Amino acid sequence: MADEKPVGGGEVIRWDFFISYSPADQLWAEWIAWQLEDVGHRVALQAWDAVPGTHLTTKMREGVEFSLRTLALVSAEYLADSYGKTEWQITYNSDPQGLLRKLVPIRVSDCVIPDILGQIASFDLFGLDRTQARDRLVANVEAAATGRAKPLTEPDFPPNALERLKPESPPIRPDSQLLDVERKISIKKPRSTISADPVAIFVPLQIETAGFSSDGLILACGTEEGSLFFSRKDAPSRDWLAAPTGAIRLPERAYVESISFKSSSAIVAVGCLGEAPTLWDVSDIRSPRMICALVSGDGDPTDYWSAVFSSDGQFILVSNDPAEIWDVSDPREPSLVRNLGVRGGSTIAGSPRWTTFFVGGRDSSEPAIVRINGFDTERSPEVFRLLRTRGQKGLEVHSADFGYRGDYAIVAFEKHVELWGIGYGGPPNFLQEFDFPDGTGFVRCSPVEDIISVTSSNSFWIIRRNREGRFELVEIPCTWKPYRTEFTPDGRRLAAFGRDPYIRWWDVVSFRRYFRRDG
């Protein structure tokens, strides 16, 4: 079991899936749990986790409450089981409209799913061989996580399309006349799987940083010349346009360090070297409008670097001396809430729950992980100096990020990266490190799973957490080396930016073939 603890009544995610099942279907439950953990998911399963001495009801509620999703293994026995009904009803009540897809029914025998449970899209595992069942399971839980099941390649053209032009026995009414109708069919050539090489967007200047809106429809790119370029999609299923359709030049032409979108909106925070962060309304990307600048009056303007929104969009972390947290629930009237008591530096990051932060950077700011107790300004932040912990000093930080659960942070130093465990009490604990003799670039964590992209001087790498909780590193072969990367909000694609004006794309699922099956 994972060792995270709930704090202050807030939601803490320990597992990706809780499996709800009848004792009659325990073999199915254990097989499914094994397959999901085999591809890197965390699973709560009573058969494995309710060891002697465990309070079963408490363990059940803990599994439901602290898992992203509940997998209900539906059979006739399960439908008659009172415990199973309680488990799926708790999950259903937390997401009655299915917007978060928290309840996923899986039929493990041929039965009719009644009532409310039957209104939720499900899939079947019975009647398949082992390989078919595993592939269907993995594909469907990934679709539940991302919200879409679009295949990676173009579907086959319908084989009977031509036959339908001339039916063997066309229906003829006595009062009708036969008409000769010429029909033309356009058959498209199959598209290749998206890789790093096809160019998706051309931007006139070299890209230094980028960010996506939370709905994935707007992409913003920043340059060292103080320019911002915007591209927009009409719908998530559409491809990006071949070139940006909106652009602005920042007043001071400052080096753009960071781009961060406010959740569920078209408001973007732009952080620049030596200039106060600014908020922009880009709902019309052809005519972006500046809303305000976040100026506190504290510190030297040269201390400004980056700005990052909290996951809910209510707050923003500003790199200043000291680093600051602002309330931007009303972007027109931002207010300074508190500072972190330490210098922000060029690299800042916030955990998903916005209680733990990383500060440090290329400007010799000493890297630290900072924890706060909400916004109680009477209590000083807890500051943990990472280099002092490991007896190091004088190392520059190139970038940092938090895992999607917030249970670890990754920090890219000059020639190595470090992973630190983040608990809910006590200092961070060192987990692992990976060396990059040629130098590191930028790190980015997936928003939906334990996958991390790492760029270095001469190559591109992916780090993945395996089922034992250890992190594995593999090099991703490509003919073109990215400078930095950004995941799309659904975690399905990775945008790569190089030392040229192009953006290229990877399908994240393609990385899995480079890892061992037993990892």
Short mmCIF file of C-alpha atoms in Angstrom, two decimals:
data_model
loop_
_atom_site.label_atom_id
_atom_site.label_comp_id
_atom_site.label_asym_id
_atom_site.label_seq_id
_atom_site.Cartn_x
_atom_site.Cartn_y
_atom_site.Cartn_z
CA MET A 1 0.00 0.00 0.00
CA ALA A 2 1.15 3.57 -0.62
CA ASP A 3 2.16 5.54 2.45
CA GLU A 4 0.47 8.89 1.80
CA LYS A 5 -1.73 10.28 4.56
CA PRO A 6 -4.72 12.59 4.30
CA VAL A 7 -4.16 16.07 5.71
CA GLY A 8 -6.76 18.53 6.91
CA GLY A 9 -9.63 16.70 5.27
CA GLY A 10 -8.20 17.33 1.80
CA GLU A 11 -8.29 14.68 -0.90
CA VAL A 12 -5.10 12.67 -1.30
CA ILE A 13 -4.79 10.24 -4.18
CA ARG A 14 -2.94 7.04 -3.24
CA TRP A 15 -4.11 4.72 -6.01
CA ASP A 16 -5.16 4.96 -9.63
CA PHE A 17 -7.82 2.25 -9.24
CA PHE A 18 -9.84 0.60 -6.49
CA ILE A 19 -11.24 -2.77 -7.59
CA SER A 20 -14.73 -3.54 -6.29
CA TYR A 21 -15.69 -7.20 -6.68
CA SER A 22 -17.65 -10.12 -5.31
CA PRO A 23 -15.76 -12.94 -3.52
CA ALA A 24 -16.94 -15.19 -6.35
CA ASP A 25 -14.90 -13.08 -8.79
CA GLN A 26 -11.67 -12.84 -6.78
CA LEU A 27 -9.65 -14.57 -9.52
CA TRP A 28 -10.79 -11.91 -11.98
CA ALA A 29 -9.97 -9.15 -9.49
CA GLU A 30 -6.45 -10.41 -8.84
CA TRP A 31 -5.73 -10.95 -12.54
CA ILE A 32 -6.94 -7.43 -13.41
CA ALA A 33 -4.95 -5.88 -10.56
CA TRP A 34 -1.81 -7.68 -11.72
CA GLN A 35 -2.21 -6.49 -15.32
CA LEU A 36 -2.77 -2.87 -14.28
CA GLU A 37 0.20 -2.80 -11.92
CA ASP A 38 2.27 -4.43 -14.65
CA VAL A 39 1.82 -1.32 -16.84
CA GLY A 40 2.60 1.08 -14.00
CA HIS A 41 -0.75 1.78 -12.29
CA ARG A 42 -1.32 1.71 -8.53
CA VAL A 43 -4.17 -0.55 -7.49
CA ALA A 44 -6.05 -1.00 -4.22
CA LEU A 45 -7.30 -4.59 -3.88
CA GLN A 46 -8.85 -6.09 -0.77
CA ALA A 47 -7.40 -9.55 -1.47
CA TRP A 48 -3.88 -8.12 -1.29
CA ASP A 49 -4.21 -5.12 1.00
CA ALA A 50 -6.63 -6.25 3.72
CA VAL A 51 -4.02 -8.17 5.71
CA PRO A 52 -4.82 -9.73 9.13
CA GLY A 53 -5.74 -7.05 11.63
CA THR A 54 -7.26 -4.75 9.01
CA HIS A 55 -10.70 -3.25 9.63
CA LEU A 56 -12.47 -4.29 6.42
CA THR A 57 -15.07 -1.52 6.29
CA THR A 58 -12.46 1.16 6.92
CA LYS A 59 -10.17 -0.34 4.29
CA MET A 60 -13.02 -0.42 1.76
CA ARG A 61 -13.94 3.23 2.32
CA GLU A 62 -10.27 4.21 2.22
CA GLY A 63 -9.84 2.45 -1.12
CA VAL A 64 -12.87 4.15 -2.65
CA GLU A 65 -12.10 7.60 -1.26
CA PHE A 66 -8.40 7.74 -2.08
CA SER A 67 -8.45 6.21 -5.57
CA LEU A 68 -8.92 8.14 -8.80
CA ARG A 69 -11.37 5.56 -10.12
CA THR A 70 -13.33 2.50 -9.00
CA LEU A 71 -13.46 -0.53 -11.29
CA ALA A 72 -16.68 -2.44 -10.58
CA LEU A 73 -16.36 -6.09 -11.69
CA VAL A 74 -19.96 -6.81 -12.59
CA SER A 75 -21.44 -10.31 -12.48
CA ALA A 76 -24.67 -11.81 -11.20
CA GLU A 77 -22.92 -12.46 -7.89
CA TYR A 78 -21.65 -8.89 -7.68
CA LEU A 79 -25.11 -7.44 -8.30
CA ALA A 80 -26.44 -9.51 -5.39
CA ASP A 81 -23.58 -8.51 -3.08
CA SER A 82 -24.44 -5.75 -0.58
CA TYR A 83 -20.80 -4.73 -0.08
CA GLY A 84 -20.26 -4.35 -3.82
CA LYS A 85 -23.38 -2.21 -4.10
CA THR A 86 -22.16 0.05 -1.29
CA GLU A 87 -18.76 0.49 -2.96
CA TRP A 88 -20.03 1.48 -6.38
CA GLN A 89 -22.75 3.72 -4.94
CA ILE A 90 -20.20 5.70 -2.90
CA THR A 91 -18.18 6.29 -6.06
CA TYR A 92 -21.28 7.12 -8.12
CA ASN A 93 -22.45 9.71 -5.59
CA SER A 94 -19.07 11.48 -5.81
CA ASP A 95 -19.45 11.84 -9.61
CA PRO A 96 -23.16 11.40 -10.47
CA GLN A 97 -22.89 12.90 -13.96
CA GLY A 98 -19.82 10.88 -14.88
CA LEU A 99 -17.82 13.98 -15.75
CA LEU A 100 -14.69 12.57 -14.08
CA ARG A 101 -15.38 8.95 -15.09
CA LYS A 102 -14.73 7.81 -11.52
CA LEU A 103 -16.88 4.66 -11.81
CA VAL A 104 -15.98 2.16 -14.55
CA PRO A 105 -18.13 -1.01 -14.76
CA ILE A 106 -16.43 -4.10 -16.24
CA ARG A 107 -18.55 -7.15 -17.01
CA VAL A 108 -16.72 -10.37 -16.07
CA SER A 109 -19.69 -12.61 -16.89
CA ASP A 110 -22.76 -12.40 -19.11
CA CYS A 111 -25.34 -10.51 -17.06
CA VAL A 112 -27.68 -7.55 -17.38
CA ILE A 113 -26.46 -4.42 -15.58
CA PRO A 114 -29.57 -2.85 -14.04
CA ASP A 115 -30.68 0.57 -12.87
CA ILE A 116 -28.24 3.44 -12.50
CA LEU A 117 -25.14 1.30 -12.96
CA GLY A 118 -26.40 0.26 -16.38
CA GLN A 119 -26.40 3.87 -17.61
CA ILE A 120 -22.61 4.07 -17.33
CA ALA A 121 -20.55 2.96 -20.34
CA SER A 122 -18.90 -0.39 -19.60
CA PHE A 123 -16.84 -3.04 -21.36
CA ASP A 124 -16.60 -6.85 -21.25
CA LEU A 125 -13.65 -9.10 -20.43
CA PHE A 126 -15.34 -12.49 -20.57
CA GLY A 127 -15.30 -14.61 -23.72
CA LEU A 128 -11.75 -13.52 -24.62
CA ASP A 129 -8.38 -15.22 -24.41
CA ARG A 130 -5.75 -13.88 -22.02
CA THR A 131 -4.02 -11.61 -24.53
CA GLN A 132 -7.26 -10.17 -25.88
CA ALA A 133 -8.57 -9.54 -22.37
CA ARG A 134 -5.35 -7.82 -21.29
CA ASP A 135 -5.26 -5.57 -24.36
CA ARG A 136 -8.91 -4.61 -23.94
CA LEU A 137 -8.45 -3.93 -20.23
CA VAL A 138 -5.40 -1.68 -20.68
CA ALA A 139 -6.92 0.19 -23.63
CA ASN A 140 -10.21 0.87 -21.84
CA VAL A 141 -8.76 2.02 -18.53
CA GLU A 142 -6.48 4.38 -20.45
CA ALA A 143 -9.52 5.70 -22.32
CA ALA A 144 -11.29 6.23 -18.99
CA ALA A 145 -8.28 8.16 -17.70
CA THR A 146 -7.90 10.41 -20.76
CA GLY A 147 -11.57 10.76 -21.69
CA ARG A 148 -11.20 9.54 -25.27
CA ALA A 149 -10.66 6.28 -27.15
CA LYS A 150 -9.52 7.58 -30.53
CA PRO A 151 -7.09 5.10 -32.15
CA LEU A 152 -3.54 6.17 -32.91
CA THR A 153 -3.85 5.28 -36.60
CA GLU A 154 -6.59 5.84 -39.17
CA PRO A 155 -9.33 3.16 -39.02
CA ASP A 156 -9.64 0.71 -41.90
CA PHE A 157 -11.77 1.80 -44.83
CA PRO A 158 -15.12 -0.10 -44.76
CA PRO A 159 -14.56 -3.23 -46.92
CA ASN A 160 -18.10 -3.30 -48.33
CA ALA A 161 -18.25 0.39 -49.31
CA LEU A 162 -18.12 -0.34 -53.04
CA GLU A 163 -20.62 -3.16 -52.78
CA ARG A 164 -23.20 -0.79 -51.36
CA LEU A 165 -23.22 1.20 -54.60
CA LYS A 166 -24.97 -1.61 -56.46
CA PRO A 167 -27.11 -3.78 -54.21
CA GLU A 168 -27.87 -7.20 -55.62
CA SER A 169 -31.62 -6.66 -55.18
CA PRO A 170 -32.36 -2.94 -55.07
CA PRO A 171 -35.75 -2.15 -53.57
CA ILE A 172 -38.11 -0.78 -56.25
CA ARG A 173 -41.53 0.68 -55.60
CA PRO A 174 -44.13 0.22 -58.37
CA ASP A 175 -44.60 3.98 -58.76
CA SER A 176 -40.91 4.85 -58.92
CA GLN A 177 -38.41 5.03 -61.72
CA LEU A 178 -34.85 3.79 -61.58
CA LEU A 179 -32.31 6.57 -61.59
CA ASP A 180 -28.68 6.12 -62.53
CA VAL A 181 -26.71 7.85 -59.81
CA GLU A 182 -23.01 8.41 -60.17
CA ARG A 183 -21.24 8.19 -56.83
CA LYS A 184 -17.64 8.99 -56.18
CA ILE A 185 -15.73 7.56 -53.26
CA SER A 186 -12.58 9.21 -51.96
CA ILE A 187 -10.24 6.74 -50.32
CA LYS A 188 -7.58 8.33 -48.13
CA LYS A 189 -4.14 6.87 -47.73
CA PRO A 190 -3.46 5.59 -44.20
CA ARG A 191 -1.70 8.12 -41.99
CA SER A 192 1.42 7.10 -40.16
CA THR A 193 1.56 7.19 -36.37
CA ILE A 194 2.52 10.60 -35.03
CA SER A 195 6.21 10.76 -34.15
CA ALA A 196 8.77 13.41 -33.41
CA ASP A 197 9.70 14.02 -37.01
CA PRO A 198 6.50 15.42 -38.64
CA VAL A 199 6.30 19.18 -38.17
CA ALA A 200 3.00 20.34 -36.66
CA ILE A 201 3.47 24.08 -36.19
CA PHE A 202 5.93 26.65 -37.49
CA VAL A 203 6.70 29.65 -35.27
CA PRO A 204 8.78 32.49 -36.74
CA LEU A 205 11.31 32.59 -33.87
CA GLN A 206 13.10 30.07 -31.68
CA ILE A 207 10.80 28.82 -28.91
CA GLU A 208 12.01 29.07 -25.31
CA THR A 209 8.88 28.07 -23.40
CA ALA A 210 5.29 27.00 -24.03
CA GLY A 211 2.03 26.11 -22.33
CA PHE A 212 -1.44 24.69 -23.04
CA SER A 213 -4.81 25.91 -21.82
CA SER A 214 -6.51 23.41 -19.50
CA ASP A 215 -8.98 22.36 -22.22
CA GLY A 216 -6.09 21.71 -24.60
CA LEU A 217 -7.43 24.09 -27.24
CA ILE A 218 -4.89 26.93 -26.98
CA LEU A 219 -1.12 26.60 -27.31
CA ALA A 220 1.07 29.57 -26.37
CA CYS A 221 4.77 29.80 -27.24
CA GLY A 222 7.29 32.33 -25.89
CA THR A 223 10.64 33.42 -27.30
CA GLU A 224 13.80 35.07 -26.00
CA GLU A 225 12.89 38.13 -28.08
CA GLY A 226 9.84 38.88 -25.92
CA SER A 227 7.29 37.54 -28.41
CA LEU A 228 4.26 35.36 -27.69
CA PHE A 229 2.56 33.27 -30.38
CA PHE A 230 -0.85 31.62 -30.01
CA SER A 231 -2.50 28.75 -31.89
CA ARG A 232 -6.02 27.50 -31.32
CA LYS A 233 -7.99 24.35 -32.16
CA ASP A 234 -11.75 24.37 -32.72
CA ALA A 235 -12.19 21.05 -30.89
CA PRO A 236 -9.96 18.56 -29.02
CA SER A 237 -10.20 16.12 -31.93
CA ARG A 238 -8.88 18.61 -34.47
CA ASP A 239 -5.26 19.01 -35.49
CA TRP A 240 -3.28 22.14 -34.76
CA LEU A 241 -3.11 24.77 -37.44
CA ALA A 242 0.05 24.91 -39.52
CA ALA A 243 1.03 28.30 -38.07
CA PRO A 244 0.03 30.54 -35.13
CA THR A 245 -2.94 32.84 -35.67
CA GLY A 246 -2.16 35.35 -32.92
CA ALA A 247 0.96 37.09 -31.62
CA ILE A 248 2.03 39.90 -29.30
CA ARG A 249 5.31 41.63 -28.58
CA LEU A 250 5.89 42.29 -24.87
CA PRO A 251 6.65 45.94 -24.09
CA GLU A 252 10.22 45.42 -22.88
CA ARG A 253 10.98 42.54 -25.27
CA ALA A 254 12.03 40.53 -22.23
CA TYR A 255 13.13 36.90 -22.37
CA VAL A 256 9.98 34.79 -21.81
CA GLU A 257 10.73 32.36 -18.97
CA SER A 258 7.32 30.81 -18.29
CA ILE A 259 3.79 30.44 -19.66
CA SER A 260 1.02 29.15 -17.41
CA PHE A 261 -2.74 29.04 -18.08
CA LYS A 262 -5.44 29.58 -15.46
CA SER A 263 -7.66 26.50 -15.11
CA SER A 264 -10.86 26.49 -17.20
CA SER A 265 -10.14 29.84 -18.79
CA ALA A 266 -8.20 31.61 -21.52
CA ILE A 267 -6.18 33.66 -19.04
CA VAL A 268 -2.43 33.13 -19.22
CA ALA A 269 0.37 34.23 -16.90
CA VAL A 270 3.60 35.25 -18.60
CA GLY A 271 6.84 35.33 -16.63
CA CYS A 272 9.81 37.26 -18.03
CA LEU A 273 13.40 37.76 -16.99
CA GLY A 274 13.63 40.98 -14.96
CA GLU A 275 10.01 42.03 -15.51
CA ALA A 276 6.94 41.62 -13.30
CA PRO A 277 4.67 38.74 -14.42
CA THR A 278 1.63 39.78 -16.43
CA LEU A 279 -1.83 38.24 -16.89
CA TRP A 280 -3.40 38.21 -20.36
CA ASP A 281 -6.86 37.40 -21.69
CA VAL A 282 -6.37 35.36 -24.87
CA SER A 283 -9.98 34.27 -25.44
CA ASP A 284 -9.52 35.99 -28.80
CA ILE A 285 -6.00 34.93 -29.72
CA ARG A 286 -5.95 37.39 -32.60
CA SER A 287 -6.23 40.25 -30.13
CA PRO A 288 -4.78 39.32 -26.69
CA ARG A 289 -5.51 41.83 -23.93
CA MET A 290 -3.30 42.46 -20.89
CA ILE A 291 -5.24 42.37 -17.61
CA CYS A 292 -2.64 43.34 -15.01
CA ALA A 293 0.93 43.02 -13.77
CA LEU A 294 1.73 41.33 -10.44
CA VAL A 295 3.90 43.94 -8.73
CA SER A 296 4.24 43.79 -4.95
CA GLY A 297 6.77 46.54 -4.37
CA ASP A 298 9.07 44.08 -2.61
CA GLY A 299 12.44 43.08 -3.98
CA ASP A 300 14.45 44.14 -7.00
CA PRO A 301 12.76 43.89 -10.44
CA THR A 302 15.69 41.78 -11.61
CA ASP A 303 14.53 39.07 -9.19
CA TYR A 304 11.46 38.36 -11.33
CA TRP A 305 11.63 35.22 -13.45
CA SER A 306 8.60 32.95 -13.63
CA ALA A 307 4.93 32.65 -12.64
CA VAL A 308 2.90 29.45 -12.25
CA PHE A 309 -0.86 28.99 -11.65
CA SER A 310 -2.20 26.56 -9.06
CA SER A 311 -4.12 23.59 -10.46
CA ASP A 312 -7.47 25.19 -9.56
CA GLY A 313 -6.47 28.56 -11.03
CA GLN A 314 -7.16 30.50 -7.83
CA PHE A 315 -3.55 31.23 -6.90
CA ILE A 316 -0.29 31.97 -8.65
CA LEU A 317 3.30 31.47 -7.53
CA VAL A 318 5.66 34.30 -8.51
CA SER A 319 9.44 34.04 -8.58
CA ASN A 320 10.61 37.07 -6.61
CA ASP A 321 12.83 37.67 -3.60
CA PRO A 322 11.14 36.28 -1.61
CA ALA A 323 8.88 34.03 -3.72
CA GLU A 324 5.24 35.10 -3.48
CA ILE A 325 1.76 33.58 -3.65
CA TRP A 326 -1.01 35.75 -5.09
CA ASP A 327 -4.78 35.27 -5.03
CA VAL A 328 -5.96 35.72 -8.62
CA SER A 329 -9.49 34.35 -8.28
CA ASP A 330 -10.46 37.75 -9.72
CA PRO A 331 -7.63 38.45 -12.20
CA ARG A 332 -8.62 42.11 -12.38
CA GLU A 333 -7.93 42.56 -8.67
CA PRO A 334 -5.05 40.27 -7.68
CA SER A 335 -3.90 40.36 -4.06
CA LEU A 336 -0.67 39.23 -2.42
CA VAL A 337 -1.44 36.45 0.07
CA ARG A 338 1.95 35.54 1.50
CA ASN A 339 5.58 34.89 0.68
CA LEU A 340 7.60 31.70 1.07
CA GLY A 341 10.44 33.28 3.00
CA VAL A 342 13.05 32.26 0.41
CA ARG A 343 14.21 33.60 -2.93
CA GLY A 344 12.30 32.20 -5.88
CA GLY A 345 15.05 31.97 -8.48
CA SER A 346 14.66 31.10 -12.15
CA THR A 347 12.92 27.77 -11.46
CA ILE A 348 9.71 27.45 -9.45
CA ALA A 349 7.04 24.75 -9.29
CA GLY A 350 4.01 23.93 -7.15
CA SER A 351 2.56 20.57 -6.14
CA PRO A 352 -0.99 19.70 -7.29
CA ARG A 353 -2.40 20.39 -3.80
CA TRP A 354 -0.50 23.72 -3.64
CA THR A 355 1.03 23.03 -0.22
CA THR A 356 4.56 22.18 -1.36
CA PHE A 357 6.79 24.21 -3.68
CA PHE A 358 10.18 24.07 -5.31
CA VAL A 359 12.40 27.15 -5.63
CA GLY A 360 15.89 27.44 -7.09
CA GLY A 361 17.56 28.16 -10.38
CA ARG A 362 20.36 29.14 -12.67
CA ASP A 363 20.91 32.39 -10.76
CA SER A 364 22.63 30.59 -7.85
CA SER A 365 19.46 30.59 -5.74
CA GLU A 366 19.88 27.70 -3.33
CA PRO A 367 17.38 24.98 -4.34
CA ALA A 368 14.82 24.15 -1.70
CA ILE A 369 11.48 22.45 -1.17
CA VAL A 370 9.12 24.64 0.83
CA ARG A 371 5.99 23.50 2.65
CA ILE A 372 3.26 25.80 3.94
CA ASN A 373 0.28 25.17 6.20
CA GLY A 374 -2.43 26.67 4.03
CA PHE A 375 -2.32 30.45 4.11
CA ASP A 376 -1.76 30.86 7.81
CA THR A 377 0.81 33.67 7.70
CA GLU A 378 1.41 33.31 11.44
CA ARG A 379 3.27 30.06 10.78
CA SER A 380 6.57 30.26 8.94
CA PRO A 381 7.06 28.00 5.92
CA GLU A 382 9.14 24.85 6.39
CA VAL A 383 12.22 25.14 4.18
CA PHE A 384 14.30 22.07 3.23
CA ARG A 385 17.61 22.87 1.51
CA LEU A 386 18.27 20.03 -0.92
CA LEU A 387 22.00 20.52 -1.47
CA ARG A 388 22.70 20.69 2.26
CA THR A 389 20.77 17.47 2.74
CA ARG A 390 23.13 15.59 0.41
CA GLY A 391 26.31 17.51 1.19
CA GLN A 392 26.44 19.24 -2.19
CA LYS A 393 26.86 22.90 -3.01
CA GLY A 394 27.07 25.34 -5.87
CA LEU A 395 24.91 23.36 -8.30
CA GLU A 396 22.65 25.24 -10.69
CA VAL A 397 19.09 24.07 -11.25
CA HIS A 398 17.81 23.99 -14.82
CA SER A 399 14.20 22.94 -14.12
CA ALA A 400 11.90 21.12 -11.69
CA ASP A 401 8.40 19.65 -11.56
CA PHE A 402 6.07 17.62 -9.33
CA GLY A 403 4.49 14.26 -10.13
CA TYR A 404 0.79 14.32 -10.89
CA ARG A 405 -0.11 12.98 -7.42
CA GLY A 406 2.29 15.38 -5.71
CA ASP A 407 4.14 12.55 -3.95
CA TYR A 408 7.51 13.31 -5.53
CA ALA A 409 9.48 16.14 -7.12
CA ILE A 410 12.10 15.90 -9.86
CA VAL A 411 14.93 18.42 -10.06
CA ALA A 412 17.28 18.79 -13.03
CA PHE A 413 20.72 20.00 -11.97
CA GLU A 414 23.57 20.71 -14.38
CA LYS A 415 24.56 17.10 -15.07
CA HIS A 416 22.10 14.94 -13.17
CA VAL A 417 18.47 14.77 -12.06
CA GLU A 418 17.22 13.91 -8.57
CA LEU A 419 13.88 12.51 -7.43
CA TRP A 420 12.63 13.43 -3.96
CA GLY A 421 9.71 11.86 -2.10
CA ILE A 422 7.19 14.34 -0.71
CA GLY A 423 5.35 13.18 2.40
CA TYR A 424 2.84 14.92 4.63
CA GLY A 425 5.16 15.46 7.56
CA GLY A 426 8.91 15.56 7.95
CA PRO A 427 11.51 16.51 5.36
CA PRO A 428 11.54 15.31 1.73
CA ASN A 429 13.39 12.02 1.30
CA PHE A 430 15.89 11.40 -1.47
CA LEU A 431 14.70 8.63 -3.82
CA GLN A 432 16.94 8.26 -6.87
CA GLU A 433 19.21 10.11 -9.24
CA PHE A 434 20.22 9.71 -12.89
CA ASP A 435 23.44 11.07 -14.38
CA PHE A 436 23.65 13.02 -17.64
CA PRO A 437 27.37 13.64 -18.32
CA ASP A 438 26.61 15.87 -21.31
CA GLY A 439 24.29 18.10 -19.29
CA THR A 440 20.56 18.25 -18.58
CA GLY A 441 17.87 20.47 -20.02
CA PHE A 442 14.26 20.46 -18.87
CA VAL A 443 12.03 18.00 -17.02
CA ARG A 444 8.26 17.72 -17.30
CA CYS A 445 5.86 15.35 -15.48
CA SER A 446 2.77 13.93 -17.15
CA PRO A 447 -0.48 15.33 -15.70
CA VAL A 448 -2.11 11.88 -15.60
CA GLU A 449 0.55 9.20 -14.92
CA ASP A 450 4.06 8.60 -13.60
CA ILE A 451 5.93 9.45 -16.79
CA ILE A 452 8.58 12.19 -16.93
CA SER A 453 10.28 13.66 -19.99
CA VAL A 454 13.91 14.76 -19.70
CA THR A 455 15.87 16.65 -22.32
CA SER A 456 19.66 16.72 -22.32
CA SER A 457 22.33 18.25 -24.52
CA ASN A 458 22.44 15.42 -27.03
CA SER A 459 19.43 13.20 -26.40
CA PHE A 460 15.88 12.78 -25.12
CA TRP A 461 14.84 10.51 -22.25
CA ILE A 462 11.73 9.19 -20.49
CA ILE A 463 11.55 8.24 -16.81
CA ARG A 464 8.76 5.92 -15.68
CA ARG A 465 7.81 4.62 -12.25
CA ASN A 466 7.46 0.83 -12.29
CA ARG A 467 5.14 -1.32 -10.22
CA GLU A 468 7.75 -1.66 -7.44
CA GLY A 469 7.79 2.12 -7.06
CA ARG A 470 11.27 2.53 -8.56
CA PHE A 471 11.98 4.89 -11.43
CA GLU A 472 13.41 3.64 -14.73
CA LEU A 473 15.19 5.72 -17.36
CA VAL A 474 15.30 4.96 -21.09
CA GLU A 475 16.57 6.94 -24.04
CA ILE A 476 14.03 7.59 -26.79
CA PRO A 477 15.67 7.29 -30.20
CA CYS A 478 14.98 10.17 -32.56
CA THR A 479 16.77 11.99 -35.34
CA TRP A 480 16.01 15.39 -33.84
CA LYS A 481 16.86 16.48 -30.29
CA PRO A 482 14.32 18.56 -28.37
CA TYR A 483 15.34 21.48 -26.19
CA ARG A 484 12.28 21.28 -23.93
CA THR A 485 8.89 19.55 -23.87
CA GLU A 486 5.31 20.05 -22.64
CA PHE A 487 2.59 17.44 -22.13
CA THR A 488 -0.89 18.17 -23.42
CA PRO A 489 -3.41 18.49 -20.54
CA ASP A 490 -4.87 15.03 -21.23
CA GLY A 491 -1.39 13.48 -21.14
CA ARG A 492 -1.81 11.80 -24.51
CA ARG A 493 0.78 13.80 -26.44
CA LEU A 494 4.11 15.44 -25.79
CA ALA A 495 5.00 18.62 -27.64
CA ALA A 496 8.73 19.01 -28.30
CA PHE A 497 10.50 22.30 -28.93
CA GLY A 498 14.00 22.52 -30.36
CA ARG A 499 16.58 25.13 -31.17
CA ASP A 500 14.64 25.98 -34.29
CA PRO A 501 11.18 27.48 -34.96
CA TYR A 502 9.34 24.14 -35.13
CA ILE A 503 7.12 22.13 -32.81
CA ARG A 504 7.03 18.36 -33.11
CA TRP A 505 4.83 15.76 -31.40
CA TRP A 506 5.04 12.34 -29.77
CA ASP A 507 2.19 10.04 -28.85
CA VAL A 508 2.92 9.23 -25.20
CA VAL A 509 1.64 5.66 -25.53
CA SER A 510 4.50 4.98 -27.96
CA PHE A 511 7.05 5.32 -25.14
CA ARG A 512 5.84 2.16 -23.43
CA ARG A 513 7.46 -0.15 -25.92
CA TYR A 514 10.88 0.98 -24.69
CA PHE A 515 10.31 -0.31 -21.15
CA ARG A 516 10.54 -3.89 -19.93
CA ARG A 517 7.21 -5.67 -19.73
CA ASP A 518 7.99 -6.81 -16.18
CA GLY A 519 8.67 -3.22 -15.02
#
